[in-house]
């Protein structure tokens, strides 16, 4: 049996309509997702804010100051000699 005859027999057994319907269904769903992407992204962000609300400006500022103070303390601990520590404390006083 030739390869062409085998391919024709295989193609004859495949139903085309369900395959075409599946492709069009997939294309329709993909098109709707692309069309409504801004809405879906907004809904996802709103759900994220419900789970983990954003910190207030004062809370973010306090967290930043705490992080800076911890970094400065690490720099003081890692410095060699009292003159370096004094310079770092002077820098911290200005900030």
PDB file of N, CA and C in Angstrom:
ATOM      1  N   UNK A   1       0.846  -1.162   0.000  1.00  0.00           N
ATOM      2  CA  UNK A   1       0.000   0.000   0.000  1.00  0.00           C
ATOM      3  C   UNK A   1       0.898   1.233   0.000  1.00  0.00           C
ATOM      4  N   UNK A   2       0.541   2.204  -0.784  1.00  0.00           N
ATOM      5  CA  UNK A   2       1.388   3.381  -0.909  1.00  0.00           C
ATOM      6  C   UNK A   2       1.098   4.378   0.227  1.00  0.00           C
ATOM      7  N   UNK A   3       1.975   5.295   0.373  1.00  0.00           N
ATOM      8  CA  UNK A   3       1.831   6.320   1.409  1.00  0.00           C
ATOM      9  C   UNK A   3       0.628   7.201   1.133  1.00  0.00           C
ATOM     10  N   UNK A   4       0.380   7.513  -0.116  1.00  0.00           N
ATOM     11  CA  UNK A   4      -0.758   8.358  -0.478  1.00  0.00           C
ATOM     12  C   UNK A   4      -2.069   7.680  -0.117  1.00  0.00           C
ATOM     13  N   UNK A   5      -2.175   6.416  -0.363  1.00  0.00           N
ATOM     14  CA  UNK A   5      -3.401   5.690  -0.048  1.00  0.00           C
ATOM     15  C   UNK A   5      -3.615   5.650   1.455  1.00  0.00           C
ATOM     16  N   UNK A   6      -2.552   5.478   2.211  1.00  0.00           N
ATOM     17  CA  UNK A   6      -2.658   5.474   3.666  1.00  0.00           C
ATOM     18  C   UNK A   6      -3.125   6.834   4.188  1.00  0.00           C
ATOM     19  N   UNK A   7      -2.571   7.905   3.637  1.00  0.00           N
ATOM     20  CA  UNK A   7      -2.971   9.247   4.046  1.00  0.00           C
ATOM     21  C   UNK A   7      -4.432   9.524   3.711  1.00  0.00           C
ATOM     22  N   UNK A   8      -4.878   9.073   2.543  1.00  0.00           N
ATOM     23  CA  UNK A   8      -6.274   9.286   2.139  1.00  0.00           C
ATOM     24  C   UNK A   8      -7.223   8.517   3.052  1.00  0.00           C
ATOM     25  N   UNK A   9      -6.856   7.319   3.430  1.00  0.00           N
ATOM     26  CA  UNK A   9      -7.701   6.545   4.332  1.00  0.00           C
ATOM     27  C   UNK A   9      -7.765   7.197   5.717  1.00  0.00           C
ATOM     28  N   UNK A  10      -6.637   7.716   6.178  1.00  0.00           N
ATOM     29  CA  UNK A  10      -6.593   8.377   7.474  1.00  0.00           C
ATOM     30  C   UNK A  10      -7.409   9.662   7.439  1.00  0.00           C
ATOM     31  N   UNK A  11      -7.278  10.435   6.365  1.00  0.00           N
ATOM     32  CA  UNK A  11      -8.012  11.691   6.232  1.00  0.00           C
ATOM     33  C   UNK A  11      -9.504  11.432   6.089  1.00  0.00           C
ATOM     34  N   UNK A  12      -9.878  10.336   5.490  1.00  0.00           N
ATOM     35  CA  UNK A  12     -11.292  10.027   5.321  1.00  0.00           C
ATOM     36  C   UNK A  12     -11.935   9.697   6.669  1.00  0.00           C
ATOM     37  N   UNK A  13     -11.179   9.193   7.605  1.00  0.00           N
ATOM     38  CA  UNK A  13     -11.708   8.833   8.905  1.00  0.00           C
ATOM     39  C   UNK A  13     -11.853  10.019   9.851  1.00  0.00           C
ATOM     40  N   UNK A  14     -11.201  11.154   9.539  1.00  0.00           N
ATOM     41  CA  UNK A  14     -11.247  12.331  10.403  1.00  0.00           C
ATOM     42  C   UNK A  14     -12.453  13.176  10.024  1.00  0.00           C
ATOM     43  N   UNK A  15     -13.244  13.516  11.014  1.00  0.00           N
ATOM     44  CA  UNK A  15     -14.386  14.378  10.754  1.00  0.00           C
ATOM     45  C   UNK A  15     -13.926  15.832  10.839  1.00  0.00           C
ATOM     46  N   UNK A  16     -14.276  16.611   9.839  1.00  0.00           N
ATOM     47  CA  UNK A  16     -13.775  17.975   9.710  1.00  0.00           C
ATOM     48  C   UNK A  16     -14.589  18.951  10.560  1.00  0.00           C
ATOM     49  N   UNK A  17     -15.904  18.778  10.632  1.00  0.00           N
ATOM     50  CA  UNK A  17     -16.754  19.757  11.302  1.00  0.00           C
ATOM     51  C   UNK A  17     -16.400  19.948  12.784  1.00  0.00           C
ATOM     52  N   UNK A  18     -16.214  18.905  13.579  1.00  0.00           N
ATOM     53  CA  UNK A  18     -15.832  19.144  14.984  1.00  0.00           C
ATOM     54  C   UNK A  18     -14.481  19.840  15.124  1.00  0.00           C
ATOM     55  N   UNK A  19     -13.566  19.536  14.212  1.00  0.00           N
ATOM     56  CA  UNK A  19     -12.254  20.174  14.251  1.00  0.00           C
ATOM     57  C   UNK A  19     -12.376  21.664  13.950  1.00  0.00           C
ATOM     58  N   UNK A  20     -13.141  22.018  12.928  1.00  0.00           N
ATOM     59  CA  UNK A  20     -13.332  23.423  12.559  1.00  0.00           C
ATOM     60  C   UNK A  20     -14.077  24.162  13.675  1.00  0.00           C
ATOM     61  N   UNK A  21     -15.083  23.508  14.236  1.00  0.00           N
ATOM     62  CA  UNK A  21     -15.840  24.127  15.330  1.00  0.00           C
ATOM     63  C   UNK A  21     -14.928  24.386  16.529  1.00  0.00           C
ATOM     64  N   UNK A  22     -14.032  23.478  16.843  1.00  0.00           N
ATOM     65  CA  UNK A  22     -13.084  23.671  17.946  1.00  0.00           C
ATOM     66  C   UNK A  22     -12.133  24.826  17.684  1.00  0.00           C
ATOM     67  N   UNK A  23     -11.653  24.926  16.452  1.00  0.00           N
ATOM     68  CA  UNK A  23     -10.736  26.025  16.108  1.00  0.00           C
ATOM     69  C   UNK A  23     -11.456  27.361  16.231  1.00  0.00           C
ATOM     70  N   UNK A  24     -12.687  27.449  15.715  1.00  0.00           N
ATOM     71  CA  UNK A  24     -13.436  28.702  15.806  1.00  0.00           C
ATOM     72  C   UNK A  24     -13.803  29.031  17.257  1.00  0.00           C
ATOM     73  N   UNK A  25     -14.105  28.044  18.052  1.00  0.00           N
ATOM     74  CA  UNK A  25     -14.412  28.285  19.461  1.00  0.00           C
ATOM     75  C   UNK A  25     -13.183  28.833  20.183  1.00  0.00           C
ATOM     76  N   UNK A  26     -12.041  28.239  19.925  1.00  0.00           N
ATOM     77  CA  UNK A  26     -10.807  28.718  20.537  1.00  0.00           C
ATOM     78  C   UNK A  26     -10.504  30.152  20.101  1.00  0.00           C
ATOM     79  N   UNK A  27     -10.690  30.441  18.824  1.00  0.00           N
ATOM     80  CA  UNK A  27     -10.438  31.793  18.312  1.00  0.00           C
ATOM     81  C   UNK A  27     -11.400  32.797  18.946  1.00  0.00           C
ATOM     82  N   UNK A  28     -12.666  32.421  19.139  1.00  0.00           N
ATOM     83  CA  UNK A  28     -13.642  33.323  19.750  1.00  0.00           C
ATOM     84  C   UNK A  28     -13.279  33.614  21.208  1.00  0.00           C
ATOM     85  N   UNK A  29     -12.913  32.597  21.948  1.00  0.00           N
ATOM     86  CA  UNK A  29     -12.528  32.796  23.352  1.00  0.00           C
ATOM     87  C   UNK A  29     -11.270  33.658  23.441  1.00  0.00           C
ATOM     88  N   UNK A  30     -10.289  33.392  22.582  1.00  0.00           N
ATOM     89  CA  UNK A  30      -9.057  34.185  22.583  1.00  0.00           C
ATOM     90  C   UNK A  30      -9.361  35.639  22.223  1.00  0.00           C
ATOM     91  N   UNK A  31     -10.233  35.859  21.272  1.00  0.00           N
ATOM     92  CA  UNK A  31     -10.612  37.221  20.894  1.00  0.00           C
ATOM     93  C   UNK A  31     -11.305  37.959  22.032  1.00  0.00           C
ATOM     94  N   UNK A  32     -12.195  37.278  22.746  1.00  0.00           N
ATOM     95  CA  UNK A  32     -12.859  37.902  23.885  1.00  0.00           C
ATOM     96  C   UNK A  32     -11.867  38.235  24.998  1.00  0.00           C
ATOM     97  N   UNK A  33     -10.917  37.354  25.241  1.00  0.00           N
ATOM     98  CA  UNK A  33      -9.910  37.626  26.262  1.00  0.00           C
ATOM     99  C   UNK A  33      -9.055  38.831  25.884  1.00  0.00           C
ATOM    100  N   UNK A  34      -8.696  38.944  24.615  1.00  0.00           N
ATOM    101  CA  UNK A  34      -7.900  40.092  24.168  1.00  0.00           C
ATOM    102  C   UNK A  34      -8.726  41.370  24.278  1.00  0.00           C
ATOM    103  N   UNK A  35     -10.015  41.297  23.916  1.00  0.00           N
ATOM    104  CA  UNK A  35     -10.886  42.471  23.947  1.00  0.00           C
ATOM    105  C   UNK A  35     -11.115  42.960  25.378  1.00  0.00           C
ATOM    106  N   UNK A  36     -11.304  42.049  26.305  1.00  0.00           N
ATOM    107  CA  UNK A  36     -11.593  42.408  27.691  1.00  0.00           C
ATOM    108  C   UNK A  36     -10.363  42.385  28.595  1.00  0.00           C
ATOM    109  N   UNK A  37      -9.178  42.389  28.022  1.00  0.00           N
ATOM    110  CA  UNK A  37      -7.956  42.317  28.822  1.00  0.00           C
ATOM    111  C   UNK A  37      -7.855  43.458  29.840  1.00  0.00           C
ATOM    112  N   UNK A  38      -8.121  44.721  29.491  1.00  0.00           N
ATOM    113  CA  UNK A  38      -8.031  45.776  30.511  1.00  0.00           C
ATOM    114  C   UNK A  38      -8.979  45.547  31.687  1.00  0.00           C
ATOM    115  N   UNK A  39     -10.177  45.087  31.397  1.00  0.00           N
ATOM    116  CA  UNK A  39     -11.133  44.808  32.467  1.00  0.00           C
ATOM    117  C   UNK A  39     -10.639  43.670  33.347  1.00  0.00           C
ATOM    118  N   UNK A  40     -10.133  42.616  32.737  1.00  0.00           N
ATOM    119  CA  UNK A  40      -9.654  41.466  33.504  1.00  0.00           C
ATOM    120  C   UNK A  40      -8.436  41.826  34.352  1.00  0.00           C
ATOM    121  N   UNK A  41      -7.547  42.663  33.807  1.00  0.00           N
ATOM    122  CA  UNK A  41      -6.373  43.092  34.568  1.00  0.00           C
ATOM    123  C   UNK A  41      -6.815  43.937  35.760  1.00  0.00           C
ATOM    124  N   UNK A  42      -7.796  44.825  35.554  1.00  0.00           N
ATOM    125  CA  UNK A  42      -8.307  45.637  36.659  1.00  0.00           C
ATOM    126  C   UNK A  42      -8.936  44.791  37.751  1.00  0.00           C
ATOM    127  N   UNK A  43      -9.691  43.783  37.365  1.00  0.00           N
ATOM    128  CA  UNK A  43     -10.304  42.890  38.345  1.00  0.00           C
ATOM    129  C   UNK A  43      -9.224  42.137  39.130  1.00  0.00           C
ATOM    130  N   UNK A  44      -8.188  41.693  38.434  1.00  0.00           N
ATOM    131  CA  UNK A  44      -7.100  40.970  39.111  1.00  0.00           C
ATOM    132  C   UNK A  44      -6.381  41.881  40.108  1.00  0.00           C
ATOM    133  N   UNK A  45      -6.143  43.145  39.734  1.00  0.00           N
ATOM    134  CA  UNK A  45      -5.483  44.077  40.652  1.00  0.00           C
ATOM    135  C   UNK A  45      -6.358  44.367  41.862  1.00  0.00           C
ATOM    136  N   UNK A  46      -7.658  44.511  41.646  1.00  0.00           N
ATOM    137  CA  UNK A  46      -8.569  44.757  42.763  1.00  0.00           C
ATOM    138  C   UNK A  46      -8.570  43.569  43.719  1.00  0.00           C
ATOM    139  N   UNK A  47      -8.553  42.363  43.187  1.00  0.00           N
ATOM    140  CA  UNK A  47      -8.515  41.177  44.048  1.00  0.00           C
ATOM    141  C   UNK A  47      -7.204  41.125  44.828  1.00  0.00           C
ATOM    142  N   UNK A  48      -6.109  41.537  44.203  1.00  0.00           N
ATOM    143  CA  UNK A  48      -4.820  41.568  44.882  1.00  0.00           C
ATOM    144  C   UNK A  48      -4.836  42.579  46.026  1.00  0.00           C
ATOM    145  N   UNK A  49      -5.471  43.733  45.808  1.00  0.00           N
ATOM    146  CA  UNK A  49      -5.555  44.727  46.876  1.00  0.00           C
ATOM    147  C   UNK A  49      -6.421  44.258  48.034  1.00  0.00           C
ATOM    148  N   UNK A  50      -7.405  43.416  47.755  1.00  0.00           N
ATOM    149  CA  UNK A  50      -8.230  42.869  48.835  1.00  0.00           C
ATOM    150  C   UNK A  50      -7.391  41.940  49.700  1.00  0.00           C
ATOM    151  N   UNK A  51      -6.531  41.149  49.063  1.00  0.00           N
ATOM    152  CA  UNK A  51      -5.704  40.189  49.800  1.00  0.00           C
ATOM    153  C   UNK A  51      -4.589  40.898  50.564  1.00  0.00           C
ATOM    154  N   UNK A  52      -3.889  41.819  49.903  1.00  0.00           N
ATOM    155  CA  UNK A  52      -2.791  42.533  50.565  1.00  0.00           C
ATOM    156  C   UNK A  52      -2.941  44.027  50.279  1.00  0.00           C
ATOM    157  N   UNK A  53      -3.609  44.762  51.173  1.00  0.00           N
ATOM    158  CA  UNK A  53      -3.839  46.186  50.937  1.00  0.00           C
ATOM    159  C   UNK A  53      -2.542  46.983  50.923  1.00  0.00           C
ATOM    160  N   UNK A  54      -2.567  48.097  50.215  1.00  0.00           N
ATOM    161  CA  UNK A  54      -1.395  48.943  50.087  1.00  0.00           C
ATOM    162  C   UNK A  54      -1.182  49.711  51.391  1.00  0.00           C
ATOM    163  N   UNK A  55       0.080  49.882  51.764  1.00  0.00           N
ATOM    164  CA  UNK A  55       0.402  50.619  52.979  1.00  0.00           C
ATOM    165  C   UNK A  55       0.154  52.112  52.758  1.00  0.00           C
ATOM    166  N   UNK A  56      -0.156  52.820  53.843  1.00  0.00           N
ATOM    167  CA  UNK A  56      -0.339  54.257  53.735  1.00  0.00           C
ATOM    168  C   UNK A  56       1.012  54.922  53.505  1.00  0.00           C
ATOM    169  N   UNK A  57       0.964  56.195  53.127  1.00  0.00           N
ATOM    170  CA  UNK A  57       2.202  56.912  52.849  1.00  0.00           C
ATOM    171  C   UNK A  57       3.080  56.993  54.093  1.00  0.00           C
ATOM    172  N   UNK A  58       2.461  57.199  55.246  1.00  0.00           N
ATOM    173  CA  UNK A  58       3.226  57.274  56.495  1.00  0.00           C
ATOM    174  C   UNK A  58       3.876  55.932  56.828  1.00  0.00           C
ATOM    175  N   UNK A  59       3.145  54.846  56.596  1.00  0.00           N
ATOM    176  CA  UNK A  59       3.703  53.519  56.868  1.00  0.00           C
ATOM    177  C   UNK A  59       4.884  53.226  55.943  1.00  0.00           C
ATOM    178  N   UNK A  60       4.747  53.596  54.662  1.00  0.00           N
ATOM    179  CA  UNK A  60       5.864  53.370  53.736  1.00  0.00           C
ATOM    180  C   UNK A  60       7.073  54.213  54.110  1.00  0.00           C
ATOM    181  N   UNK A  61       6.826  55.459  54.556  1.00  0.00           N
ATOM    182  CA  UNK A  61       7.916  56.328  54.970  1.00  0.00           C
ATOM    183  C   UNK A  61       8.611  55.775  56.216  1.00  0.00           C
ATOM    184  N   UNK A  62       7.825  55.309  57.189  1.00  0.00           N
ATOM    185  CA  UNK A  62       8.410  54.731  58.401  1.00  0.00           C
ATOM    186  C   UNK A  62       9.225  53.487  58.072  1.00  0.00           C
ATOM    187  N   UNK A  63       8.719  52.663  57.167  1.00  0.00           N
ATOM    188  CA  UNK A  63       9.450  51.458  56.770  1.00  0.00           C
ATOM    189  C   UNK A  63      10.763  51.823  56.082  1.00  0.00           C
ATOM    190  N   UNK A  64      10.732  52.867  55.241  1.00  0.00           N
ATOM    191  CA  UNK A  64      11.943  53.303  54.554  1.00  0.00           C
ATOM    192  C   UNK A  64      12.969  53.838  55.556  1.00  0.00           C
ATOM    193  N   UNK A  65      12.520  54.629  56.545  1.00  0.00           N
ATOM    194  CA  UNK A  65      13.433  55.149  57.558  1.00  0.00           C
ATOM    195  C   UNK A  65      14.037  54.019  58.390  1.00  0.00           C
ATOM    196  N   UNK A  66      13.226  53.016  58.713  1.00  0.00           N
ATOM    197  CA  UNK A  66      13.728  51.878  59.486  1.00  0.00           C
ATOM    198  C   UNK A  66      14.775  51.111  58.680  1.00  0.00           C
ATOM    199  N   UNK A  67      14.509  50.920  57.396  1.00  0.00           N
ATOM    200  CA  UNK A  67      15.466  50.215  56.537  1.00  0.00           C
ATOM    201  C   UNK A  67      16.769  50.996  56.424  1.00  0.00           C
ATOM    202  N   UNK A  68      16.670  52.340  56.288  1.00  0.00           N
ATOM    203  CA  UNK A  68      17.872  53.165  56.210  1.00  0.00           C
ATOM    204  C   UNK A  68      18.666  53.113  57.511  1.00  0.00           C
ATOM    205  N   UNK A  69      17.960  53.137  58.642  1.00  0.00           N
ATOM    206  CA  UNK A  69      18.649  53.076  59.933  1.00  0.00           C
ATOM    207  C   UNK A  69      19.357  51.734  60.114  1.00  0.00           C
ATOM    208  N   UNK A  70      18.705  50.661  59.692  1.00  0.00           N
ATOM    209  CA  UNK A  70      19.338  49.338  59.796  1.00  0.00           C
ATOM    210  C   UNK A  70      20.560  49.255  58.889  1.00  0.00           C
ATOM    211  N   UNK A  71      20.474  49.822  57.687  1.00  0.00           N
ATOM    212  CA  UNK A  71      21.613  49.808  56.776  1.00  0.00           C
ATOM    213  C   UNK A  71      22.772  50.603  57.369  1.00  0.00           C
ATOM    214  N   UNK A  72      22.459  51.763  57.954  1.00  0.00           N
ATOM    215  CA  UNK A  72      23.501  52.570  58.576  1.00  0.00           C
ATOM    216  C   UNK A  72      24.154  51.827  59.733  1.00  0.00           C
ATOM    217  N   UNK A  73      23.351  51.144  60.534  1.00  0.00           N
ATOM    218  CA  UNK A  73      23.901  50.382  61.663  1.00  0.00           C
ATOM    219  C   UNK A  73      24.816  49.268  61.163  1.00  0.00           C
ATOM    220  N   UNK A  74      24.424  48.598  60.081  1.00  0.00           N
ATOM    221  CA  UNK A  74      25.290  47.563  59.503  1.00  0.00           C
ATOM    222  C   UNK A  74      26.600  48.158  59.006  1.00  0.00           C
ATOM    223  N   UNK A  75      26.523  49.361  58.405  1.00  0.00           N
ATOM    224  CA  UNK A  75      27.744  50.013  57.922  1.00  0.00           C
ATOM    225  C   UNK A  75      28.651  50.390  59.084  1.00  0.00           C
ATOM    226  N   UNK A  76      28.055  50.870  60.185  1.00  0.00           N
ATOM    227  CA  UNK A  76      28.852  51.228  61.361  1.00  0.00           C
ATOM    228  C   UNK A  76      29.518  49.984  61.939  1.00  0.00           C
ATOM    229  N   UNK A  77      28.766  48.895  62.024  1.00  0.00           N
ATOM    230  CA  UNK A  77      29.328  47.654  62.568  1.00  0.00           C
ATOM    231  C   UNK A  77      30.437  47.106  61.684  1.00  0.00           C
ATOM    232  N   UNK A  78      30.348  47.321  60.382  1.00  0.00           N
ATOM    233  CA  UNK A  78      31.348  46.783  59.464  1.00  0.00           C
ATOM    234  C   UNK A  78      32.540  47.725  59.292  1.00  0.00           C
ATOM    235  N   UNK A  79      32.433  48.953  59.786  1.00  0.00           N
ATOM    236  CA  UNK A  79      33.526  49.913  59.579  1.00  0.00           C
ATOM    237  C   UNK A  79      34.728  49.545  60.446  1.00  0.00           C
ATOM    238  N   UNK A  80      35.881  50.014  60.011  1.00  0.00           N
ATOM    239  CA  UNK A  80      37.123  49.725  60.724  1.00  0.00           C
ATOM    240  C   UNK A  80      37.594  51.003  61.401  1.00  0.00           C
ATOM    241  N   UNK A  81      37.507  51.013  62.694  1.00  0.00           N
ATOM    242  CA  UNK A  81      38.013  52.156  63.453  1.00  0.00           C
ATOM    243  C   UNK A  81      36.917  53.147  63.819  1.00  0.00           C
ATOM    244  N   UNK A  82      37.171  53.920  64.848  1.00  0.00           N
ATOM    245  CA  UNK A  82      36.161  54.874  65.331  1.00  0.00           C
ATOM    246  C   UNK A  82      35.940  56.060  64.397  1.00  0.00           C
ATOM    247  N   UNK A  83      36.921  56.417  63.587  1.00  0.00           N
ATOM    248  CA  UNK A  83      36.753  57.591  62.717  1.00  0.00           C
ATOM    249  C   UNK A  83      35.699  57.314  61.643  1.00  0.00           C
ATOM    250  N   UNK A  84      35.668  56.098  61.127  1.00  0.00           N
ATOM    251  CA  UNK A  84      34.666  55.747  60.122  1.00  0.00           C
ATOM    252  C   UNK A  84      33.263  55.769  60.726  1.00  0.00           C
ATOM    253  N   UNK A  85      33.147  55.250  61.927  1.00  0.00           N
ATOM    254  CA  UNK A  85      31.842  55.228  62.584  1.00  0.00           C
ATOM    255  C   UNK A  85      31.361  56.643  62.860  1.00  0.00           C
ATOM    256  N   UNK A  86      32.275  57.527  63.267  1.00  0.00           N
ATOM    257  CA  UNK A  86      31.900  58.916  63.538  1.00  0.00           C
ATOM    258  C   UNK A  86      31.432  59.598  62.250  1.00  0.00           C
ATOM    259  N   UNK A  87      32.106  59.337  61.147  1.00  0.00           N
ATOM    260  CA  UNK A  87      31.694  59.922  59.875  1.00  0.00           C
ATOM    261  C   UNK A  87      30.310  59.419  59.470  1.00  0.00           C
ATOM    262  N   UNK A  88      30.065  58.139  59.664  1.00  0.00           N
ATOM    263  CA  UNK A  88      28.762  57.584  59.318  1.00  0.00           C
ATOM    264  C   UNK A  88      27.662  58.166  60.204  1.00  0.00           C
ATOM    265  N   UNK A  89      27.945  58.361  61.484  1.00  0.00           N
ATOM    266  CA  UNK A  89      26.940  58.959  62.373  1.00  0.00           C
ATOM    267  C   UNK A  89      26.668  60.404  61.962  1.00  0.00           C
ATOM    268  N   UNK A  90      27.692  61.115  61.516  1.00  0.00           N
ATOM    269  CA  UNK A  90      27.507  62.491  61.055  1.00  0.00           C
ATOM    270  C   UNK A  90      26.630  62.524  59.803  1.00  0.00           C
ATOM    271  N   UNK A  91      26.850  61.571  58.914  1.00  0.00           N
ATOM    272  CA  UNK A  91      26.004  61.473  57.725  1.00  0.00           C
ATOM    273  C   UNK A  91      24.559  61.170  58.106  1.00  0.00           C
ATOM    274  N   UNK A  92      24.377  60.319  59.089  1.00  0.00           N
ATOM    275  CA  UNK A  92      23.026  59.962  59.526  1.00  0.00           C
ATOM    276  C   UNK A  92      22.340  61.145  60.156  1.00  0.00           C
ATOM    277  N   UNK A  93      23.067  61.978  60.857  1.00  0.00           N
ATOM    278  CA  UNK A  93      22.470  63.146  61.507  1.00  0.00           C
ATOM    279  C   UNK A  93      21.950  64.132  60.466  1.00  0.00           C
ATOM    280  N   UNK A  94      22.605  64.216  59.319  1.00  0.00           N
ATOM    281  CA  UNK A  94      22.170  65.133  58.257  1.00  0.00           C
ATOM    282  C   UNK A  94      20.916  64.636  57.554  1.00  0.00           C
ATOM    283  N   UNK A  95      20.720  63.333  57.515  1.00  0.00           N
ATOM    284  CA  UNK A  95      19.582  62.777  56.774  1.00  0.00           C
ATOM    285  C   UNK A  95      18.294  62.848  57.549  1.00  0.00           C
TER     286      UNK A  95
END
